[in-house]
Coordinates of N, CA and C in Angstrom, one line a residue:
M1 N 0.8 -1.2 -0.1 CA 0.2 0.0 0.0 C 0.9 1.2 -0.1
G2 N 0.3 2.4 0.4 CA 1.1 3.5 0.5 C 1.4 4.1 -0.9
A3 N 2.7 4.8 -1.0 CA 2.9 5.4 -2.4 C 3.1 4.5 -3.4
S4 N 3.2 3.1 -3.1 CA 3.5 2.5 -4.3 C 2.2 1.9 -4.9
D5 N 1.1 2.4 -4.4 CA -0.3 2.0 -4.8 C -0.7 3.4 -5.9
K6 N -0.5 3.1 -7.1 CA -0.7 4.2 -8.1 C -2.2 4.9 -8.2
R7 N -3.0 3.8 -7.7 CA -4.5 4.3 -7.7 C -4.8 5.6 -6.7
E8 N -3.7 5.6 -5.8 CA -4.0 6.6 -4.7 C -3.7 8.1 -5.3
E9 N -3.0 8.2 -6.4 CA -2.9 9.4 -7.0 C -4.3 10.0 -7.8
V10 N -5.2 8.9 -8.0 CA -6.5 9.4 -8.6 C -7.7 9.1 -7.8
I11 N -7.5 8.5 -6.6 CA -8.7 8.0 -6.0 C -8.1 8.2 -4.4
Q12 N -8.7 9.2 -3.7 CA -8.6 9.4 -2.2 C -9.9 9.2 -1.4
A13 N -9.6 8.8 -0.1 CA -11.1 8.6 0.6 C -10.5 9.2 2.2
W14 N -11.8 9.8 2.6 CA -11.5 10.3 4.1 C -12.9 10.0 4.8
Y15 N -13.1 10.1 6.2 CA -14.2 10.1 6.8 C -14.7 11.7 6.7
M16 N -16.0 11.9 6.6 CA -16.4 13.2 6.4 C -17.0 14.0 8.0
D17 N -16.8 15.2 7.8 CA -17.2 16.0 9.0 C -18.8 15.9 8.9
E18 N -19.5 16.4 9.9 CA -20.9 16.5 10.1 C -21.5 17.7 9.5
S19 N -20.7 18.8 8.9 CA -20.9 20.0 8.6 C -22.0 20.0 7.6
D20 N -22.9 21.2 7.4 CA -23.8 21.3 6.5 C -23.4 22.2 5.5
E21 N -22.2 22.6 5.5 CA -21.5 23.5 4.4 C -21.8 23.1 3.2
D22 N -21.4 23.8 2.2 CA -21.6 23.4 0.9 C -21.0 21.9 0.4
Q23 N -22.0 21.4 -0.1 CA -21.6 19.6 -0.4 C -20.4 19.5 -1.2
R24 N -20.0 20.6 -2.1 CA -18.9 20.3 -2.8 C -17.3 20.5 -2.2
L25 N -17.5 20.9 -0.9 CA -16.2 21.0 -0.2 C -15.8 19.8 0.2
P26 N -14.4 19.4 0.8 CA -14.0 18.2 1.0 C -14.7 17.6 2.1
H27 N -14.9 18.4 3.3 CA -15.4 18.0 4.5 C -14.6 17.1 5.2
Y28 N -13.3 17.4 5.3 CA -12.6 16.6 6.2 C -13.0 16.6 7.5
R29 N -12.7 15.7 8.4 CA -12.8 15.9 9.8 C -11.5 16.7 10.3
E30 N -11.4 17.1 11.6 CA -10.5 17.7 12.2 C -10.0 16.8 13.3
P31 N -8.8 16.1 13.5 CA -8.0 16.0 12.3 C -8.4 15.2 11.4
K32 N -7.8 15.1 10.3 CA -8.2 14.6 9.1 C -8.0 13.0 9.4
E33 N -9.0 12.4 8.9 CA -9.1 10.7 9.0 C -9.2 10.2 7.5
F34 N -8.2 9.7 7.0 CA -8.0 9.3 5.5 C -8.4 7.7 5.6
V35 N -9.0 7.0 4.7 CA -9.3 5.7 4.5 C -8.6 5.1 3.4
S36 N -8.1 3.8 3.7 CA -7.1 3.4 2.6 C -8.1 2.6 1.5
L37 N -7.7 2.3 0.4 CA -8.4 1.8 -0.7 C -8.7 0.3 -0.3
D38 N -8.0 -0.3 0.6 CA -8.0 -1.7 1.1 C -9.4 -1.7 1.9
K39 N -9.6 -0.6 2.8 CA -10.6 -0.5 3.6 C -12.1 -0.1 2.6
L40 N -11.8 0.5 1.7 CA -12.9 0.5 0.6 C -13.3 -0.8 0.2
A41 N -12.4 -1.5 -0.1 CA -12.6 -2.8 -0.8 C -13.3 -3.9 0.3
E42 N -13.0 -3.5 1.5 CA -13.8 -4.4 2.5 C -15.3 -3.9 2.4
L43 N -15.6 -2.8 2.0 CA -16.9 -2.3 1.9 C -17.5 -2.7 0.5
G44 N -16.7 -3.5 -0.5 CA -17.1 -3.8 -1.6 C -16.7 -2.9 -2.9
V45 N -16.3 -1.6 -2.4 CA -15.7 -0.5 -3.4 C -14.5 -0.9 -3.7
I46 N -14.4 -1.2 -5.2 CA -13.1 -1.8 -5.8 C -12.7 -0.5 -6.8
S47 N -11.6 -0.6 -6.9 CA -11.2 0.5 -7.8 C -10.0 0.3 -8.7
W48 N -9.6 0.9 -9.9 CA -8.3 1.1 -10.7 C -7.9 2.4 -11.0
R49 N -6.5 2.4 -11.5 CA -6.0 3.5 -12.0 C -5.8 3.1 -13.6
L50 N -6.4 3.8 -14.5 CA -6.4 3.7 -15.9 C -5.9 4.9 -16.7
D51 N -5.4 4.8 -17.9 CA -5.0 5.7 -18.9 C -6.1 6.5 -19.3
A52 N -6.6 7.6 -18.8 CA -7.7 8.4 -19.2 C -7.6 8.8 -20.8
D53 N -6.4 9.0 -20.8 CA -6.0 9.8 -22.4 C -6.1 8.9 -23.4
N54 N -6.4 7.5 -23.0 CA -6.2 6.5 -24.0 C -7.4 5.4 -24.0
Y55 N -8.5 5.9 -23.3 CA -9.5 5.0 -23.0 C -10.0 4.2 -24.1
E56 N -9.9 4.6 -25.4 CA -10.5 3.9 -26.4 C -9.7 2.6 -27.0
N57 N -8.3 2.6 -26.5 CA -7.5 1.7 -27.0 C -6.7 1.0 -25.7
D58 N -7.4 1.1 -24.4 CA -6.7 0.7 -23.3 C -7.1 -0.7 -23.1
E59 N -5.9 -1.6 -23.3 CA -6.0 -3.0 -23.1 C -6.5 -3.3 -21.7
E60 N -6.0 -2.5 -20.7 CA -6.5 -3.1 -19.2 C -8.0 -2.7 -19.0
L61 N -8.4 -1.6 -19.7 CA -9.9 -1.4 -19.7 C -10.8 -2.5 -20.3
K62 N -10.4 -2.9 -21.6 CA -10.8 -3.9 -22.2 C -11.0 -5.2 -21.5
K63 N -9.9 -5.6 -20.7 CA -9.7 -6.6 -19.9 C -10.9 -6.7 -18.8
I64 N -10.8 -5.6 -18.2 CA -11.7 -5.4 -17.0 C -13.3 -5.5 -17.6
R65 N -13.5 -5.2 -18.6 CA -15.0 -5.0 -19.3 C -15.2 -6.5 -19.5
E66 N -14.3 -7.2 -20.1 CA -14.7 -8.6 -20.5 C -14.7 -9.5 -19.4
E67 N -13.7 -9.2 -18.2 CA -13.9 -10.1 -17.0 C -15.0 -9.8 -16.3
R68 N -15.5 -8.7 -16.4 CA -16.6 -8.3 -15.3 C -17.8 -8.1 -16.2
G69 N -18.2 -8.3 -17.6 CA -19.3 -8.6 -18.2 C -19.8 -7.1 -18.6
Y70 N -18.8 -6.1 -18.6 CA -19.5 -4.7 -18.7 C -19.6 -4.4 -20.3
S71 N -21.0 -4.9 -20.7 CA -21.0 -4.7 -22.2 C -21.6 -3.3 -22.7
Y72 N -22.4 -2.7 -21.7 CA -22.8 -1.3 -22.2 C -21.7 -0.4 -21.6
M73 N -21.8 0.6 -22.5 CA -20.7 2.0 -22.2 C -21.4 3.0 -22.7
D74 N -21.4 4.3 -21.9 CA -21.7 5.7 -22.3 C -21.1 6.6 -21.5
F75 N -21.2 8.0 -22.0 CA -20.4 8.9 -21.2 C -21.6 9.8 -20.4
C76 N -21.2 10.5 -19.4 CA -22.0 11.3 -18.7 C -21.2 12.5 -18.3
E77 N -21.5 13.8 -18.8 CA -20.9 14.9 -18.3 C -21.5 15.6 -17.3
V78 N -21.0 15.9 -16.1 CA -21.7 16.8 -15.1 C -21.2 18.1 -15.0
C79 N -21.9 19.0 -15.5 CA -21.5 20.5 -15.2 C -22.6 21.4 -15.5
P80 N -22.8 22.4 -15.1 CA -23.9 23.4 -15.3 C -24.1 23.5 -16.9
E81 N -23.0 23.5 -17.8 CA -23.4 23.8 -19.3 C -23.8 22.7 -19.9
K82 N -23.7 21.5 -19.5 CA -23.7 20.3 -20.0 C -24.8 19.5 -19.9
L83 N -25.4 19.7 -18.4 CA -26.3 18.7 -18.0 C -27.8 19.5 -18.0
P84 N -28.7 19.1 -18.7 CA -30.0 19.5 -18.6 C -30.5 19.5 -17.2
N85 N -31.3 20.4 -16.6 CA -31.9 20.2 -15.5 C -30.8 20.0 -14.3
Y86 N -29.8 20.7 -14.5 CA -28.4 20.6 -13.7 C -28.9 20.7 -12.1
E87 N -29.4 21.8 -11.8 CA -29.6 21.9 -10.3 C -30.3 20.9 -9.7
E88 N -31.5 20.4 -10.4 CA -32.4 19.2 -10.0 C -31.4 18.0 -9.9
K89 N -31.0 17.7 -10.9 CA -30.0 16.5 -11.1 C -29.0 16.4 -9.9
I90 N -28.3 17.5 -9.8 CA -27.2 17.5 -8.8 C -28.0 17.1 -7.5
K91 N -29.1 17.6 -7.1 CA -29.8 17.4 -5.9 C -30.2 16.1 -5.8
N92 N -30.6 15.5 -6.7 CA -30.9 14.1 -6.8 C -29.7 13.1 -6.6
F93 N -28.8 13.5 -7.5 CA -27.5 12.5 -7.2 C -27.1 12.5 -5.5
F94 N -27.3 13.7 -5.0 CA -26.9 13.8 -3.7 C -27.8 13.3 -2.5
E95 N -28.9 12.7 -2.9 CA -29.9 12.1 -2.0 C -29.2 10.7 -1.8
E96 N -29.2 10.3 -0.4 CA -28.6 8.9 -0.2 C -29.5 8.0 -0.7
H97 N -28.8 7.1 -1.8 CA -29.7 6.1 -2.2 C -28.9 4.7 -2.6
L98 N -29.5 3.7 -3.2 CA -28.8 2.5 -3.5 C -29.5 2.2 -5.0
H99 N -28.5 1.1 -5.4 CA -29.0 0.7 -6.9 C -29.3 -0.9 -6.7
T100 N -29.9 -1.6 -7.4 CA -29.8 -3.1 -7.3 C -28.8 -3.6 -8.4
D101 N -28.0 -2.9 -9.0 CA -27.0 -3.3 -9.9 C -25.6 -2.6 -9.4
E102 N -24.5 -3.0 -9.7 CA -23.3 -2.0 -9.4 C -23.3 -0.8 -10.4
E103 N -22.7 0.2 -9.8 CA -22.6 1.5 -10.3 C -21.0 1.6 -10.6
I104 N -20.9 1.7 -11.9 CA -19.3 1.6 -12.4 C -19.1 3.1 -13.0
R105 N -18.1 3.7 -12.5 CA -17.8 5.0 -13.0 C -16.1 5.2 -13.2
Y106 N -16.0 5.7 -14.6 CA -14.7 6.0 -14.9 C -14.3 7.3 -15.2
C107 N -13.6 7.9 -14.5 CA -13.5 9.5 -14.7 C -12.6 9.8 -15.9
V108 N -12.9 10.2 -16.8 CA -12.0 10.5 -17.8 C -11.4 11.9 -17.8
A109 N -12.3 12.7 -17.3 CA -11.9 14.2 -17.1 C -12.5 14.8 -15.9
G110 N -12.0 15.9 -15.3 CA -12.5 16.4 -14.1 C -12.3 15.5 -12.7
S111 N -13.3 15.8 -11.7 CA -13.3 14.8 -10.8 C -14.8 15.2 -9.9
G112 N -14.6 14.3 -9.2 CA -16.0 14.4 -8.3 C -16.1 13.5 -7.0
Y113 N -16.9 13.7 -6.1 CA -17.1 12.8 -4.8 C -18.1 11.7 -5.1
F114 N -17.8 10.6 -4.5 CA -18.8 9.5 -4.4 C -18.7 9.1 -2.6
D115 N -19.9 9.4 -2.0 CA -19.8 9.3 -0.7 C -20.4 7.7 -0.4
V116 N -19.8 7.0 0.6 CA -20.5 5.9 0.8 C -20.5 5.7 2.3
R117 N -21.2 4.5 2.7 CA -21.6 4.5 4.2 C -20.4 3.2 4.7
D118 N -19.9 3.6 5.8 CA -19.1 2.4 6.2 C -20.0 1.5 7.3
H119 N -19.1 0.5 7.8 CA -19.8 -0.6 8.6 C -20.6 0.0 9.7
N120 N -20.4 1.1 10.2 CA -21.0 1.8 11.1 C -22.0 3.1 10.9
D121 N -22.1 3.0 9.4 CA -23.1 3.9 8.8 C -22.5 5.4 9.0
K122 N -21.2 5.4 8.9 CA -20.6 6.8 8.8 C -20.2 7.2 7.4
W123 N -20.3 8.2 7.0 CA -20.0 8.5 5.6 C -18.4 8.6 5.3
I124 N -18.0 7.9 4.4 CA -16.8 8.2 3.7 C -16.8 8.9 2.5
R125 N -15.9 9.8 2.2 CA -16.0 10.6 1.0 C -14.8 10.2 0.1
V126 N -15.3 9.7 -1.1 CA -14.3 8.9 -2.0 C -14.2 10.1 -3.2
W127 N -13.0 10.6 -3.3 CA -12.6 11.5 -4.6 C -12.2 10.9 -5.5
V128 N -12.8 11.0 -6.7 CA -12.3 10.3 -7.8 C -11.8 11.2 -9.0
K129 N -10.6 11.3 -9.1 CA -10.1 12.3 -10.3 C -9.8 11.5 -11.6
K130 N -9.4 12.3 -12.5 CA -8.9 11.7 -14.0 C -8.1 10.5 -13.8
G131 N -8.5 9.4 -14.5 CA -7.8 8.2 -14.4 C -8.5 7.3 -13.5
G132 N -9.3 7.6 -12.5 CA -9.8 6.6 -11.6 C -11.1 6.1 -11.8
M133 N -11.2 4.7 -11.7 CA -12.4 3.8 -11.9 C -12.9 3.3 -10.6
I134 N -14.0 3.4 -10.3 CA -14.6 2.7 -9.0 C -16.0 1.8 -9.5
V135 N -16.0 0.8 -8.7 CA -17.3 0.2 -8.6 C -17.9 0.2 -7.3
L136 N -19.0 0.6 -7.2 CA -19.9 0.7 -6.0 C -20.9 -0.6 -6.3
P137 N -20.8 -1.4 -5.2 CA -21.5 -2.7 -5.4 C -22.9 -2.5 -5.3
A138 N -23.6 -3.3 -5.8 CA -25.3 -3.3 -5.8 C -25.5 -3.4 -4.2
G139 N -26.5 -2.5 -3.8 CA -27.1 -2.5 -2.5 C -26.4 -1.5 -1.2
I140 N -25.2 -0.9 -1.9 CA -24.4 -0.1 -1.1 C -25.2 1.5 -1.0
Y141 N -25.4 2.0 0.2 CA -26.1 3.4 0.4 C -24.9 4.3 0.0
H142 N -25.3 5.2 -0.9 CA -24.3 6.1 -1.5 C -24.8 7.4 -2.0
R143 N -23.9 8.5 -2.4 CA -24.6 9.6 -3.0 C -23.3 10.4 -3.8
F144 N -23.6 11.2 -4.7 CA -22.6 12.0 -5.5 C -22.7 13.2 -5.7
T145 N -21.5 13.9 -5.7 CA -21.6 15.4 -5.9 C -20.4 15.8 -6.7
L146 N -20.3 17.0 -7.4 CA -19.3 17.3 -7.9 C -18.4 18.2 -6.8
D147 N -17.1 18.4 -7.0 CA -16.2 18.9 -6.0 C -16.4 20.5 -6.7
T148 N -15.5 21.4 -5.9 CA -15.6 23.0 -6.3 C -15.1 23.2 -7.7
D149 N -14.6 22.2 -8.4 CA -14.4 22.6 -9.8 C -15.4 22.4 -10.8
N150 N -16.6 21.8 -10.3 CA -17.8 21.8 -10.9 C -17.9 21.1 -12.4
Y151 N -17.1 20.0 -12.4 CA -16.9 19.3 -13.8 C -16.4 17.9 -13.5
I152 N -17.1 16.8 -14.3 CA -16.6 15.6 -14.3 C -17.2 14.9 -15.9
K153 N -16.4 14.3 -16.3 CA -16.8 13.5 -17.6 C -16.6 12.1 -17.1
A154 N -17.6 11.3 -17.0 CA -17.5 9.9 -16.5 C -17.9 8.7 -17.5
M155 N -17.3 7.7 -17.8 CA -17.7 6.6 -18.6 C -18.5 5.7 -17.5
R156 N -19.7 5.6 -18.1 CA -20.5 4.4 -17.4 C -20.6 3.2 -18.0
L157 N -20.2 2.3 -17.2 CA -20.6 1.0 -17.4 C -21.5 0.1 -17.0
F158 N -22.2 -0.9 -17.6 CA -23.0 -1.6 -17.1 C -23.0 -3.0 -17.6
V159 N -23.7 -4.0 -16.9 CA -23.8 -5.6 -17.6 C -25.0 -5.5 -18.1
G160 N -25.2 -5.6 -19.5 CA -26.6 -5.6 -20.0 C -27.1 -4.2 -20.4
D161 N -28.5 -4.3 -20.4 CA -29.1 -3.0 -20.6 C -29.2 -2.2 -19.3
P162 N -28.6 -1.0 -19.5 CA -28.6 0.0 -18.3 C -29.9 0.1 -17.5
V163 N -29.9 0.1 -16.1 CA -30.9 0.5 -15.3 C -30.3 1.5 -14.4
W164 N -30.8 2.7 -14.4 CA -30.3 3.6 -13.4 C -30.9 4.0 -12.2
T165 N -32.1 3.2 -11.9 CA -33.1 3.5 -11.0 C -32.4 3.7 -9.7
P166 N -32.6 5.0 -8.9 CA -32.0 5.1 -7.7 C -33.1 4.6 -6.7
F167 N -32.9 3.9 -5.5 CA -33.8 3.8 -4.3 C -33.4 4.5 -3.2
N168 N -34.1 5.6 -2.9 CA -33.6 6.5 -1.7 C -33.9 5.7 -0.4
R169 N -33.0 6.0 0.5 CA -32.8 5.3 1.7 C -34.2 5.7 2.5
P170 N -35.0 4.9 3.2 CA -34.5 3.4 3.4 C -35.1 2.5 2.3
H171 N -34.3 1.6 1.8 CA -34.8 0.4 0.9 C -34.3 -0.9 1.4
D172 N -34.2 -1.1 2.8 CA -33.4 -2.1 3.4 C -34.0 -3.5 3.3
H173 N -35.2 -3.4 2.5 CA -36.2 -4.6 2.2 C -35.7 -5.3 0.8
L174 N -35.0 -4.5 0.0 CA -34.8 -5.0 -1.2 C -33.6 -6.1 -1.3
P175 N -33.6 -7.2 -2.2 CA -32.8 -8.2 -2.0 C -31.3 -7.7 -2.2
A176 N -31.1 -6.8 -3.1 CA -29.6 -6.2 -3.3 C -29.0 -5.7 -2.0
R177 N -30.0 -5.0 -1.2 CA -29.5 -4.4 0.0 C -29.1 -5.5 1.1
K178 N -30.0 -6.6 1.1 CA -29.9 -7.7 1.9 C -28.6 -8.6 1.6
E179 N -28.4 -8.5 0.4 CA -27.1 -9.3 -0.1 C -25.8 -8.6 0.4
Y180 N -25.9 -7.2 0.1 CA -24.8 -6.4 0.5 C -24.4 -6.4 1.7
I181 N -25.7 -6.3 2.8 CA -25.3 -6.5 4.0 C -24.8 -8.0 4.2
Q182 N -25.0 -8.9 3.9 CA -24.6 -10.2 4.1 C -23.1 -10.4 3.7
N183 N -22.9 -9.9 2.4 CA -21.6 -10.1 2.0 C -20.6 -9.2 2.5
F184 N -20.9 -7.8 2.8 CA -19.8 -7.1 3.2 C -20.0 -6.4 4.7
L185 N -21.3 -6.4 5.3 CA -21.3 -5.7 6.6 C -21.3 -6.6 7.8
Q186 N -22.1 -7.9 7.6 CA -22.1 -8.8 8.7 C -20.8 -9.3 9.5
N187 N -19.8 -9.6 8.6 CA -18.9 -10.1 9.2 C -17.9 -9.1 9.9
E188 N -18.1 -7.7 9.8 CA -17.5 -6.7 10.6 C -18.1 -6.4 11.7
G189 N -19.3 -7.1 12.2 CA -20.1 -6.8 13.4 C -20.9 -5.5 12.9
G190 N -21.3 -5.3 11.8 CA -21.8 -4.2 11.3 C -22.6 -3.2 11.9
G191 N -22.9 -3.3 13.2 CA -23.5 -2.2 14.0 C -25.0 -2.0 13.6
Q192 N -25.1 -0.4 13.5 CA -26.5 -0.1 13.0 C -26.7 -0.6 11.7
A193 N -26.0 -0.5 10.6 CA -26.4 -1.0 9.3 C -26.8 -2.4 9.2
V194 N -26.7 -3.2 10.1 CA -27.1 -4.6 10.1 C -28.4 -4.6 10.6
D195 N -28.5 -3.9 12.0 CA -29.6 -3.7 12.8 C -30.8 -3.1 11.9
A196 N -30.4 -2.1 11.0 CA -31.5 -1.5 10.5 C -32.2 -2.3 9.5
A197 N -31.7 -3.4 8.9 CA -32.1 -4.2 8.0 C -32.9 -5.5 8.6
A198 N -32.6 -5.7 9.8 CA -33.2 -6.8 10.7 C -34.5 -7.0 10.7

């Protein structure tokens, strides 16, 4: 781990403070509490560092897509100038929700924050920059916002036909949520997150 993990140059994570300030600010705790990519993997959040300037011919990206069955691909640009109904969409993205399938995002330009819940239901902010690709597992509660640069261009990948339906919290009764709890939270004595679904 540490400096030898090239992913850390494009993906960083930390525990968030409880402040209601602008959602696009970093929201570090005082003192800062960084979270390792290994800790994210324990929550089911996996990541890669890829060559964003060469995504059309990137053999590593092709290999990941083949191995994981990501047959669908498109791009989403999130910024005031490019996204219709920008203010409403940004508000919706920041509502805590889950999906019944993986959410795969590969940042090819700009940057943004994906917030995920840990085993104790605390927010971890995951900053994804150009070249970072993350997979949020089905059933994890999460949300998204831009950072203060107000721009991200992300490749969206999906197995089969895309389904982008968000289920705002609480949706603990969904099979995807129950599977997520069983696969990633119960082994850690998941506290509130497990009890909430009981």
